[in-house]
Amino acid sequence: MWLQLKQFGEQFRVIMFMRNNFLRRAFHIFALNTLLCAAALAQAPSTVPSSPKTAVPQASPVTDAKTQTLPIILETASPVSSSEVATPGTVNLLPQPEQEANKLPLSSLQNSRSVPPLPSFMRFGIKGDNTLPLSLNEAIRRALENNNDIEVARNDVRLAETVLRSSEAFYDPVFSITPQFDSRLQPVTSAVSNPDQFGPVSTRNLGFSSTVTKHLSKGGGTYQGFFNNTRATTNSPFSLFRSFYSSEVGVQFTQPLLRNREIDINRRDIRIQRKQLAQSDAEFRRSVIEQIARVQHAYWDLVFALRNQQNRLVNLNLARVLFKQTEQRIATGSIAPLERAEVQTELSNRQNLLLIATEEVSITENNLKRLMLRTTLAPEWDAALIPTDEPSFDERPTDLGDVIEEARANRPELTRLRLQRDINDIDIEYFKNQTRPRVD
């Protein structure tokens, strides 16, 4: 109950304050009109010109005083020729030539004024009527194509993919062939051999060695298969064959049992590089999402700025109409000339708001161009952007819990942090494994 009484008291006090302001304003207007009428009565002529043929009926002093003040107020009325005279029974309300010199200095405040012209809508940097209709999808496409940050992030992803492929190449099978040629000439050093008969001993060896080596990505084992083939030629008298072949084939497998069995340096690098590739991809997605969000924000800011400019222009036109109506009412004497100052102030304020709105259009348009264009030398930079899409609204209810869960699952920043945690876990696992003894 006390709260209702308090609210009623506040409302009553506001109503009384508004009533007092209205009465005070009405009193000021009435006093100003009274002063203007008194000043006009003091300077008005004592007689009223009449027609030379018909006498003018005598009027009361109050009526004559009022009719003499009308020429001061009705200065915006349609002009009448000086030869026009008053009809019988009426009073000529137009000032005579000899009365023009007797006007009061106060009447200069009552002269009719023309409506100020509209401000120019030409914006700096826009050449003529060069316009560019632009949809939101087209703006996003241009921004993604010309953004340097996105190009750098895309190159980071490509570099991470290349490094990963080079690391995985460690587990590719390696096939190698090694040719060998050996030629020797030795003198006879044996006592049972006749050096004059046989001469020096010549030996030639031609061999090919081929091996296949592969490292296993599971278990850390390594197997190697080899095949060696050699052809030997000699003229030694103690050799049973002048030439002969020797071949060797075999397979070798090495398996670590403790250290490097679950993880080694190569598998660690590959697993970390995969995580870093995912991080680079998340960073690329983050750059794209932020760029799209900036473009959407700039696009709708431009739409809002253009709408705001249109609204300010409509408001200015309404103020201009009000200015014309005020001048007409001042001319007819229905309101005081002091009202012109209030209307002029409102007209100037709305014109200032229109200029501010035009400046805001230029600022938002340049922001969108900086996101879309790579350089200011592009031909589209001198064009005025005309958005073609309209904002749409979705009134379907949204579950806050589902939105939070979706954000946690899809936000690139959180994904990057989770990947960094996985990298740290891989390092911990590797260094723990290196503390074990090596047994193969």
Coordinates of C-alpha atoms in Angstrom, one line a residue, residues 57-399:
P57 CA -16.9 53.9 -41.4
Q58 CA -15.4 54.9 -38.1
A59 CA -14.0 52.1 -36.1
S60 CA -13.2 51.8 -32.4
P61 CA -9.7 52.6 -31.4
V62 CA -9.1 49.0 -30.5
T63 CA -10.2 47.7 -33.9
D64 CA -8.0 50.3 -35.7
A65 CA -5.0 49.4 -33.7
K66 CA -5.4 45.7 -34.5
T67 CA -5.8 46.4 -38.2
Q68 CA -2.7 48.5 -38.2
T69 CA -0.6 45.8 -36.7
L70 CA -1.5 43.3 -39.4
P71 CA 0.8 44.8 -42.1
I72 CA 3.7 44.0 -39.8
I73 CA 2.7 40.4 -39.4
L74 CA 1.5 39.6 -42.9
E75 CA 4.7 40.3 -44.7
T76 CA 4.7 36.9 -46.5
A77 CA 1.2 37.4 -47.9
S78 CA 0.7 37.6 -51.7
P79 CA 1.7 41.0 -53.1
V80 CA -0.9 43.5 -54.2
S81 CA -0.3 46.4 -56.6
S82 CA 0.0 49.9 -55.2
S83 CA -3.0 51.0 -57.3
E84 CA -5.3 48.6 -55.3
V85 CA -7.5 50.5 -52.9
A86 CA -9.7 49.4 -50.1
T87 CA -13.3 48.5 -50.9
P88 CA -16.1 50.4 -49.2
G89 CA -16.7 49.4 -45.7
T90 CA -13.2 47.7 -45.4
V91 CA -9.7 48.8 -44.4
N92 CA -6.7 48.5 -46.7
L93 CA -4.3 46.1 -44.8
L94 CA -1.3 46.6 -47.1
P95 CA 1.4 49.1 -46.1
Q96 CA 1.6 52.3 -48.2
P97 CA 5.0 53.4 -49.6
E98 CA 5.1 56.2 -47.0
Q99 CA 4.6 53.8 -44.2
E100 CA 7.6 51.6 -45.2
A101 CA 10.0 54.1 -43.8
N102 CA 8.1 54.2 -40.5
K103 CA 8.6 50.5 -39.7
L104 CA 9.9 49.6 -36.3
P105 CA 13.4 48.1 -35.9
L106 CA 11.6 45.2 -34.2
S107 CA 10.0 44.3 -37.5
S108 CA 13.3 43.1 -38.9
L109 CA 12.9 40.0 -36.7
Q110 CA 9.6 39.3 -38.4
N111 CA 10.8 39.1 -42.0
S112 CA 10.0 35.9 -43.8
R113 CA 13.0 33.6 -44.3
S114 CA 13.5 30.9 -46.9
V115 CA 14.1 27.3 -46.0
P116 CA 17.9 26.4 -45.9
P117 CA 18.9 24.1 -48.8
L118 CA 19.7 20.4 -48.2
P119 CA 23.3 19.5 -47.5
S120 CA 25.4 17.8 -50.1
F121 CA 25.5 14.0 -50.0
M122 CA 28.8 13.7 -51.9
R123 CA 31.2 11.6 -50.0
F124 CA 35.0 11.7 -50.2
G125 CA 36.5 8.9 -52.3
I126 CA 33.4 8.1 -54.3
K127 CA 33.6 9.0 -58.0
G128 CA 30.4 10.1 -59.5
D129 CA 27.6 7.5 -59.8
N130 CA 30.0 4.5 -59.5
T131 CA 28.0 2.0 -57.4
L132 CA 28.6 -1.7 -56.6
P133 CA 25.6 -3.8 -55.6
L134 CA 26.8 -6.3 -53.0
S135 CA 25.3 -9.3 -51.3
L136 CA 26.5 -10.8 -48.1
N137 CA 27.8 -14.0 -49.7
E138 CA 29.7 -12.0 -52.3
A139 CA 31.3 -9.8 -49.6
I140 CA 32.4 -12.9 -47.7
R141 CA 33.8 -14.5 -50.8
R142 CA 35.8 -11.4 -51.7
A143 CA 37.1 -11.2 -48.1
L144 CA 38.2 -14.8 -48.0
E145 CA 40.0 -14.5 -51.3
N146 CA 41.9 -11.3 -50.6
N147 CA 42.6 -11.7 -46.9
N148 CA 46.4 -12.0 -46.2
D149 CA 45.9 -13.6 -42.7
I150 CA 43.8 -16.4 -44.1
E151 CA 46.4 -17.0 -46.9
V152 CA 49.1 -17.3 -44.2
A153 CA 47.0 -19.7 -42.2
R154 CA 46.3 -21.8 -45.3
N155 CA 50.1 -22.0 -46.1
D156 CA 50.7 -23.1 -42.5
V157 CA 48.4 -26.0 -43.0
R158 CA 50.1 -27.0 -46.2
L159 CA 53.5 -26.8 -44.5
A160 CA 52.3 -29.0 -41.6
E161 CA 51.0 -31.6 -44.1
T162 CA 54.4 -31.6 -45.9
V163 CA 56.3 -32.1 -42.6
L164 CA 54.0 -34.9 -41.6
R165 CA 54.5 -36.7 -44.9
S166 CA 58.2 -36.4 -44.6
S167 CA 58.1 -37.8 -41.1
E168 CA 56.0 -40.8 -42.2
A169 CA 58.4 -41.5 -45.0
F170 CA 60.7 -43.0 -42.3
Y171 CA 58.5 -46.2 -42.4
D172 CA 58.6 -46.6 -46.1
P173 CA 60.7 -49.6 -47.4
V174 CA 64.1 -48.7 -48.7
F175 CA 65.6 -50.7 -51.5
S176 CA 69.3 -50.2 -52.3
I177 CA 71.9 -51.7 -54.7
T178 CA 75.6 -51.3 -54.2
P179 CA 78.0 -52.3 -57.1
Q180 CA 81.7 -53.1 -56.3
F181 CA 84.7 -53.6 -58.6
D182 CA 88.1 -54.6 -57.3
S183 CA 91.3 -55.3 -59.4
R184 CA 94.6 -56.4 -57.9
L185 CA 98.0 -57.3 -59.3
Q186 CA 100.4 -59.0 -56.9
P187 CA 104.0 -60.3 -57.5
V188 CA 104.9 -64.0 -56.9
T189 CA 106.2 -64.3 -53.4
S190 CA 106.1 -68.1 -53.0
A191 CA 109.3 -70.1 -53.3
V192 CA 107.6 -73.0 -55.1
S193 CA 106.4 -70.8 -57.9
N194 CA 108.4 -69.8 -60.9
P195 CA 108.0 -66.1 -61.3
D196 CA 109.5 -66.3 -64.9
Q197 CA 106.9 -68.8 -65.9
F198 CA 103.7 -67.4 -64.3
G199 CA 104.5 -63.7 -63.8
P200 CA 102.5 -61.6 -61.3
V201 CA 99.1 -62.8 -60.0
S202 CA 96.1 -60.8 -61.2
T203 CA 92.8 -60.9 -59.3
R204 CA 89.5 -59.1 -60.2
N205 CA 86.3 -59.0 -58.2
L206 CA 82.9 -57.7 -59.5
G207 CA 80.0 -57.7 -57.0
F208 CA 76.5 -56.4 -56.5
S209 CA 74.9 -56.0 -53.1
S210 CA 71.1 -55.3 -52.8
T211 CA 69.2 -54.8 -49.5
V212 CA 65.6 -54.0 -48.5
T213 CA 65.1 -52.3 -45.1
K214 CA 61.8 -51.4 -43.4
H215 CA 61.0 -50.0 -40.0
L216 CA 57.8 -51.1 -38.4
S217 CA 55.5 -48.5 -37.0
K218 CA 54.1 -50.9 -34.5
G219 CA 56.5 -52.4 -32.0
G220 CA 59.5 -50.4 -33.3
G221 CA 61.0 -53.5 -35.0
T222 CA 63.3 -53.4 -38.1
Y223 CA 63.8 -56.1 -40.7
Q224 CA 66.3 -56.2 -43.5
G225 CA 66.7 -58.6 -46.4
F226 CA 69.9 -58.7 -48.4
F227 CA 71.4 -60.5 -51.4
N228 CA 75.1 -60.3 -52.3
N229 CA 76.6 -61.6 -55.6
T230 CA 80.3 -61.6 -56.5
R231 CA 82.3 -62.8 -59.5
A232 CA 86.0 -63.4 -59.0
T233 CA 88.6 -63.8 -61.8
T234 CA 92.3 -64.8 -61.1
N235 CA 95.3 -66.3 -62.9
S236 CA 96.9 -67.8 -59.8
P237 CA 98.4 -71.3 -60.4
F238 CA 97.2 -72.4 -57.1
S239 CA 93.5 -71.6 -57.9
L240 CA 91.4 -74.5 -59.2
F241 CA 89.1 -72.1 -61.2
R242 CA 90.0 -69.1 -63.3
S243 CA 86.6 -67.5 -62.4
F244 CA 83.9 -68.3 -60.0
Y245 CA 80.7 -66.8 -58.4
S246 CA 79.8 -66.5 -54.8
S247 CA 76.3 -65.4 -53.5
E248 CA 74.8 -64.6 -50.1
V249 CA 71.2 -64.1 -49.2
G250 CA 69.7 -63.5 -45.7
V251 CA 67.1 -61.7 -43.6
Q252 CA 67.7 -59.8 -40.3
F253 CA 65.0 -58.7 -37.9
T254 CA 65.6 -56.5 -34.8
Q255 CA 62.9 -56.0 -32.1
P256 CA 63.4 -53.8 -29.1
L257 CA 61.9 -55.3 -25.9
L258 CA 61.9 -52.4 -23.4
R259 CA 63.1 -49.1 -24.6
N260 CA 61.6 -47.8 -27.8
R261 CA 59.1 -50.6 -27.9
E262 CA 55.9 -48.6 -27.3
I263 CA 57.2 -45.3 -28.6
D264 CA 60.5 -44.1 -30.1
I265 CA 61.7 -40.7 -31.4
N266 CA 60.2 -41.2 -34.9
R267 CA 56.8 -42.3 -33.7
R268 CA 56.8 -39.4 -31.2
D269 CA 57.6 -36.9 -33.9
I270 CA 54.9 -38.3 -36.2
R271 CA 52.2 -38.2 -33.5
I272 CA 53.2 -34.7 -32.4
Q273 CA 53.2 -33.5 -36.1
R274 CA 49.7 -34.9 -36.5
K275 CA 48.5 -32.9 -33.5
Q276 CA 50.3 -29.8 -34.9
L277 CA 48.6 -30.3 -38.2
A278 CA 45.2 -30.4 -36.4
Q279 CA 46.3 -27.2 -34.6
S280 CA 47.1 -25.5 -37.9
D281 CA 43.7 -26.5 -39.2
A282 CA 42.0 -25.2 -36.1
E283 CA 43.9 -21.9 -36.5
F284 CA 42.9 -21.7 -40.1
R285 CA 39.2 -22.3 -39.1
R286 CA 39.5 -19.7 -36.4
S287 CA 40.8 -17.1 -38.9
V288 CA 38.0 -17.9 -41.4
I289 CA 35.3 -17.7 -38.7
E290 CA 36.6 -14.4 -37.4
Q291 CA 36.9 -13.0 -40.9
I292 CA 33.4 -14.0 -41.7
A293 CA 32.1 -12.6 -38.5
R294 CA 33.9 -9.3 -39.2
V295 CA 32.5 -9.1 -42.7
Q296 CA 29.0 -9.9 -41.5
H297 CA 29.3 -7.2 -38.8
A298 CA 30.6 -4.6 -41.2
Y299 CA 27.9 -5.5 -43.8
W300 CA 25.0 -5.1 -41.4
D301 CA 26.7 -1.9 -39.9
L302 CA 26.6 -0.5 -43.5
V303 CA 22.9 -1.5 -43.9
F304 CA 22.1 0.2 -40.6
A305 CA 24.1 3.3 -41.5
L306 CA 22.2 3.7 -44.8
R307 CA 18.9 3.2 -43.1
N308 CA 19.9 5.7 -40.4
Q309 CA 20.8 8.2 -43.1
Q310 CA 17.4 7.7 -44.8
N311 CA 15.7 8.3 -41.5
R312 CA 17.7 11.4 -40.8
L313 CA 16.8 12.7 -44.2
V314 CA 13.1 12.1 -43.6
N315 CA 13.4 13.9 -40.2
L316 CA 15.2 16.8 -41.9
N317 CA 12.5 17.1 -44.5
L318 CA 9.8 17.1 -41.8
A319 CA 11.7 19.9 -40.0
R320 CA 11.8 21.8 -43.3
V321 CA 8.1 21.5 -43.6
L322 CA 7.6 22.6 -40.0
F323 CA 9.8 25.6 -40.8
K324 CA 7.6 26.6 -43.7
Q325 CA 4.5 26.2 -41.6
T326 CA 6.0 28.2 -38.8
E327 CA 6.8 31.0 -41.2
Q328 CA 3.3 31.0 -42.5
R329 CA 1.8 31.1 -39.0
I330 CA 4.2 33.9 -38.0
A331 CA 3.0 35.8 -41.1
T332 CA -0.6 35.3 -40.2
G333 CA 0.1 36.4 -36.6
S334 CA -1.1 33.1 -35.0
I335 CA 2.2 32.6 -33.2
A336 CA 5.0 34.9 -32.0
P337 CA 8.2 35.3 -34.1
L338 CA 10.1 33.9 -31.2
E339 CA 8.9 30.4 -32.2
R340 CA 11.1 30.7 -35.3
A341 CA 14.3 30.4 -33.2
E342 CA 13.1 27.0 -31.7
V343 CA 12.3 25.7 -35.2
Q344 CA 15.6 26.9 -36.6
T345 CA 17.4 25.2 -33.8
E346 CA 15.6 21.9 -34.4
L347 CA 16.3 22.3 -38.2
S348 CA 20.0 22.8 -37.5
N349 CA 20.1 19.8 -35.1
R350 CA 18.5 17.5 -37.6
Q351 CA 20.8 18.7 -40.4
N352 CA 23.8 18.1 -38.1
L353 CA 22.5 14.6 -37.4
L354 CA 22.1 13.9 -41.1
L355 CA 25.8 14.9 -41.7
I356 CA 26.8 12.7 -38.8
A357 CA 24.8 9.8 -40.4
T358 CA 26.5 10.4 -43.8
E359 CA 29.9 10.3 -42.1
E360 CA 29.0 7.1 -40.4
V361 CA 28.0 5.6 -43.9
S362 CA 31.5 6.5 -45.2
I363 CA 33.2 5.0 -42.1
T364 CA 31.3 1.7 -42.2
E365 CA 31.7 1.4 -46.0
N366 CA 35.5 1.9 -45.7
N367 CA 35.6 -0.8 -43.0
L368 CA 33.8 -3.2 -45.3
K369 CA 36.1 -2.4 -48.2
R370 CA 39.2 -2.9 -46.1
L371 CA 38.0 -6.4 -45.3
M372 CA 37.0 -7.2 -48.9
L373 CA 39.8 -5.6 -51.0
R374 CA 43.5 -6.3 -50.8
T375 CA 44.6 -2.8 -51.7
T376 CA 43.1 0.7 -52.0
L377 CA 44.2 0.8 -55.6
A378 CA 41.4 -1.7 -56.5
P379 CA 38.7 -0.2 -58.8
E380 CA 36.0 -1.2 -56.4
W381 CA 37.5 1.2 -53.7
D382 CA 36.0 4.2 -55.5
A383 CA 32.5 2.7 -55.8
A384 CA 29.6 3.2 -53.4
L385 CA 28.5 -0.1 -51.9
I386 CA 24.8 -0.9 -52.2
P387 CA 23.8 -3.8 -49.9
T388 CA 21.2 -6.0 -51.5
D389 CA 20.4 -8.4 -48.6
E390 CA 17.8 -7.7 -46.0
P391 CA 18.3 -8.7 -42.3
S392 CA 16.3 -11.8 -41.3
F393 CA 15.2 -12.8 -37.8
D394 CA 14.7 -16.3 -36.4
E395 CA 12.2 -16.3 -33.5
R396 CA 12.7 -20.0 -32.6
P397 CA 13.6 -20.5 -29.0
T398 CA 17.2 -21.5 -28.2
D399 CA 18.3 -23.9 -25.5

